[in-house]
Amino acid sequence: DQQVKQNSPSLSVQEGRISILNCDYTNSMFDYFLWYKKYPAEGPTFLISISSIKDKNEDGRFTVFLNKSAKHLSLHIVPSQPGDSAVYFCAATYLGGGADGLTFGKGTHLIIQP
Amino acid sequence: ETGVTQTPRHLVMGMTNKKSLKCEQHLGHNAMYWYKQSAKKPLELMFVYSLEERVENNSVPSRFSPECPNSSHLFLHLHTLQPEDSALYLCASSLTTGVSSYEQYFGPGTRLTVT
């Protein structure tokens, strides 16, 4: 059973507009969430994270929002740029999780159109 | 070389072959991870090493055998694989396990095809 879900396999957004990528999770023990970005032929790179004690974290053009009651988080990119075209993975983990690994969603392929 | 490197980048092997994947990190990290990414599936954690000791094995079949000789190197030894093992194998590292494991740095992956 998937504990982290990204229900949109792909998303197309016009350059300059806002991109919103969504992620849902089912494990209420998760207390730290991350977004990774992956270009073809490269490994994922860390983008931004948020702790469950916050509901928003901002870094430049990237903002992550967390709604704990809905078990939902979203990544906002504004304004969207051509270099943002990539696959975005949502990931989650929790303190004392044992493995200390991350649980990933399947990813959303973001395409920024000129 | 900087960051996390993986070799080979592509590997085709028969079901009776034995091969090894190599990962090296140049970040001074103490924790290393193997992940598997199959087509249309999320990344799956396979193994976690902390200071060269395996701390997690996520029910991975014994035909996958990890080895961590030091904190900079991680191997995944493969033998008698099945076609369904074809996937992208990603190595990652983090400063330590625990809180610092939240930010993991990934290598580019090895694309494995089992024929």
Coordinates of C-alpha atoms in Angstrom, one line a residue:
Chain A
D1 CA 0.0 0.0 0.0
Q2 CA 1.4 3.3 -1.0
Q3 CA 2.0 5.6 1.9
V4 CA 2.9 8.6 -0.2
K5 CA 0.8 9.4 -3.2
Q6 CA 1.3 11.8 -6.1
N7 CA -1.8 11.3 -8.1
S8 CA -0.8 13.4 -11.1
P9 CA 1.8 11.7 -13.3
S10 CA 2.3 14.8 -15.3
L11 CA 1.5 18.5 -15.2
S12 CA 1.9 21.1 -17.9
V13 CA 2.2 24.8 -17.0
Q14 CA 3.0 27.9 -19.0
E15 CA 6.2 29.7 -18.3
G16 CA 5.7 32.5 -15.8
R17 CA 2.6 31.0 -14.2
I18 CA 2.4 29.1 -10.9
S19 CA 3.0 25.4 -10.8
I20 CA 1.3 23.5 -8.0
L21 CA 2.3 19.9 -7.3
N22 CA 0.3 17.9 -4.9
C23 CA 1.1 15.0 -2.6
D24 CA -1.0 13.0 -0.1
Y25 CA 0.2 10.7 2.6
T26 CA -1.5 8.0 4.7
N27 CA 0.9 7.4 7.5
S28 CA 0.1 9.8 10.4
M29 CA 3.5 9.1 11.9
F30 CA 5.3 11.0 9.2
D31 CA 6.7 14.2 10.6
Y32 CA 9.1 15.5 8.0
F33 CA 8.4 16.0 4.3
L34 CA 10.7 16.7 1.4
W35 CA 10.6 17.5 -2.3
Y36 CA 13.2 16.2 -4.7
K37 CA 13.7 17.2 -8.3
K38 CA 15.0 14.8 -10.9
Y39 CA 16.3 15.5 -14.4
P40 CA 16.8 12.7 -16.9
A41 CA 19.9 10.6 -16.4
E42 CA 20.6 12.2 -13.0
G43 CA 19.8 11.3 -9.4
P44 CA 17.2 13.2 -7.4
T45 CA 18.3 16.4 -5.9
F46 CA 16.9 17.8 -2.7
L47 CA 14.7 20.9 -3.2
I48 CA 12.9 21.9 -0.1
S49 CA 11.5 20.4 3.1
I50 CA 9.0 21.0 5.9
S51 CA 8.6 19.8 9.4
S52 CA 5.2 18.8 10.7
I53 CA 5.4 21.7 13.3
K54 CA 5.1 24.1 10.4
D55 CA 2.5 24.7 7.8
K56 CA 4.6 26.6 5.3
N57 CA 8.2 26.9 4.2
E58 CA 9.5 29.2 1.6
D59 CA 12.8 29.2 -0.3
G60 CA 12.9 31.7 -3.2
R61 CA 10.5 30.6 -5.9
F62 CA 9.6 27.4 -4.1
T63 CA 7.0 27.2 -1.3
V64 CA 5.8 24.0 0.4
F65 CA 2.5 24.0 2.3
L66 CA 1.5 21.3 4.7
N67 CA -2.0 20.5 5.8
K68 CA -1.7 17.9 8.5
S69 CA -5.4 17.4 9.1
A70 CA -5.8 16.5 5.4
K71 CA -2.5 14.7 5.2
H72 CA -1.7 16.8 2.2
L73 CA 1.2 18.8 1.1
S74 CA 1.8 20.9 -2.0
L75 CA 4.8 22.5 -3.7
H76 CA 4.3 25.9 -5.4
I77 CA 6.7 27.2 -7.9
V78 CA 6.2 30.8 -8.9
P79 CA 7.1 32.0 -11.5
S80 CA 7.7 28.8 -13.4
Q81 CA 10.7 28.7 -15.6
P82 CA 11.8 26.3 -18.4
G83 CA 14.6 24.9 -16.1
D84 CA 11.9 23.7 -13.7
S85 CA 10.8 21.0 -16.2
A86 CA 11.7 17.8 -14.4
V87 CA 10.1 15.0 -12.3
Y88 CA 9.3 16.1 -8.8
F89 CA 9.2 13.5 -6.0
C90 CA 7.5 14.0 -2.7
A91 CA 9.1 12.1 0.2
A92 CA 8.3 11.6 3.8
T93 CA 9.9 10.2 6.9
Y94 CA 9.6 10.2 10.7
L95 CA 11.9 10.4 13.7
G96 CA 12.5 6.9 15.1
G97 CA 11.5 5.4 11.8
G98 CA 14.2 2.8 12.1
A99 CA 15.4 2.7 8.6
D100 CA 15.9 6.4 8.4
G101 CA 15.1 6.0 4.7
L102 CA 12.6 8.1 2.9
T103 CA 9.3 6.9 1.6
F104 CA 8.8 8.4 -1.9
G105 CA 5.8 9.0 -4.1
K106 CA 5.8 8.0 -7.8
G107 CA 6.7 11.5 -9.0
T108 CA 5.0 14.1 -11.1
H109 CA 6.5 15.1 -14.4
L110 CA 6.3 18.9 -14.7
I111 CA 6.5 20.4 -18.1
I112 CA 7.0 24.1 -18.5
Q113 CA 5.8 25.4 -21.8
P114 CA 7.2 28.6 -23.3
Chain B
E1 CA 34.9 13.8 -8.5
T2 CA 32.4 15.4 -6.2
G3 CA 29.1 14.3 -4.8
V4 CA 27.9 10.7 -5.2
T5 CA 29.1 8.7 -8.2
Q6 CA 27.8 5.3 -9.4
T7 CA 29.3 2.8 -11.8
P8 CA 28.4 1.4 -14.2
R9 CA 25.7 3.7 -15.4
H10 CA 24.2 0.9 -17.5
L11 CA 24.4 -2.8 -17.1
V12 CA 22.9 -5.7 -19.0
M13 CA 23.2 -9.1 -17.4
G14 CA 21.9 -12.6 -17.8
M15 CA 20.0 -14.4 -15.1
T16 CA 23.0 -16.6 -14.3
N17 CA 25.6 -13.8 -14.2
K18 CA 27.2 -12.2 -11.1
K19 CA 27.9 -8.5 -11.2
S20 CA 28.4 -5.7 -8.8
L21 CA 27.2 -2.1 -8.6
K22 CA 29.5 0.5 -7.1
C23 CA 28.7 3.7 -5.3
E24 CA 31.2 6.2 -4.0
Q25 CA 30.5 9.4 -2.1
H26 CA 32.9 12.3 -1.7
L27 CA 30.9 14.3 0.8
G28 CA 32.3 13.0 4.1
H29 CA 29.0 11.4 4.9
N30 CA 28.6 8.4 7.3
A31 CA 25.3 6.9 6.0
M32 CA 24.7 5.3 2.7
Y33 CA 21.6 3.9 1.1
W34 CA 20.5 1.7 -1.8
Y35 CA 17.2 2.4 -3.5
K36 CA 15.4 0.7 -6.4
Q37 CA 13.2 2.5 -8.8
S38 CA 11.1 0.3 -11.1
A39 CA 9.0 1.6 -13.9
K40 CA 5.9 3.5 -12.7
K41 CA 6.7 2.7 -9.1
P42 CA 8.0 5.0 -6.3
L43 CA 11.6 4.7 -5.1
E44 CA 11.9 1.8 -2.7
L45 CA 14.5 1.7 0.0
M46 CA 16.6 -1.5 0.0
F47 CA 19.4 -1.1 2.4
V48 CA 20.8 1.4 4.9
Y49 CA 24.3 1.5 6.2
S50 CA 25.5 3.7 9.0
L51 CA 29.3 3.8 9.7
E52 CA 29.7 0.7 7.6
E53 CA 27.1 -1.3 9.6
R54 CA 23.9 -2.4 8.0
V55 CA 21.0 -0.9 9.9
E56 CA 18.2 -1.8 7.7
N57 CA 17.3 -4.5 5.2
N58 CA 13.8 -3.9 3.8
S59 CA 12.9 -7.5 3.0
V60 CA 15.2 -7.6 0.0
P61 CA 15.7 -11.0 -1.7
S62 CA 19.1 -12.6 -0.9
R63 CA 20.1 -12.4 -4.6
F64 CA 21.0 -8.8 -3.7
S65 CA 23.9 -8.6 -1.3
P66 CA 25.2 -5.2 -0.1
E67 CA 28.7 -4.5 1.1
C68 CA 30.0 -1.4 2.8
P69 CA 33.8 -1.6 3.2
N70 CA 34.1 2.0 4.5
S71 CA 32.0 5.0 4.8
S72 CA 32.8 6.3 1.3
H73 CA 32.0 3.1 -0.7
L74 CA 29.0 1.0 -1.1
F75 CA 28.5 -2.1 -3.3
L76 CA 25.5 -4.1 -4.4
H77 CA 26.4 -7.6 -5.4
L78 CA 24.0 -9.2 -7.8
H79 CA 23.6 -12.9 -8.6
T80 CA 20.9 -15.1 -10.2
L81 CA 18.7 -12.1 -10.8
Q82 CA 15.2 -12.2 -12.4
P83 CA 13.9 -10.1 -15.3
E84 CA 11.7 -8.3 -12.8
D85 CA 14.8 -7.0 -11.1
S86 CA 15.4 -4.7 -14.1
A87 CA 15.2 -1.2 -12.7
L88 CA 17.2 1.9 -11.9
Y89 CA 19.3 1.4 -8.8
L90 CA 20.1 4.6 -6.9
C91 CA 22.7 5.1 -4.2
A92 CA 22.4 8.0 -1.7
S93 CA 24.3 9.3 1.2
S94 CA 23.6 11.5 4.2
L95 CA 25.6 13.0 6.9
T96 CA 24.4 10.5 9.5
T97 CA 21.2 8.6 10.0
G98 CA 18.5 10.1 12.2
V99 CA 17.6 13.7 11.6
S100 CA 20.5 14.3 9.2
S101 CA 19.2 11.5 7.0
Y102 CA 16.4 13.8 5.9
E103 CA 18.6 15.4 3.3
Q104 CA 20.0 12.6 1.2
Y105 CA 22.3 13.2 -1.8
F106 CA 21.7 10.8 -4.7
G107 CA 24.0 9.4 -7.4
P108 CA 22.9 9.3 -11.0
G109 CA 21.8 5.6 -10.8
T110 CA 22.7 2.4 -12.6
R111 CA 20.2 1.3 -15.2
L112 CA 20.1 -2.5 -14.9
T113 CA 18.5 -4.8 -17.4
V114 CA 18.2 -8.5 -16.7
T115 CA 17.8 -10.7 -19.8

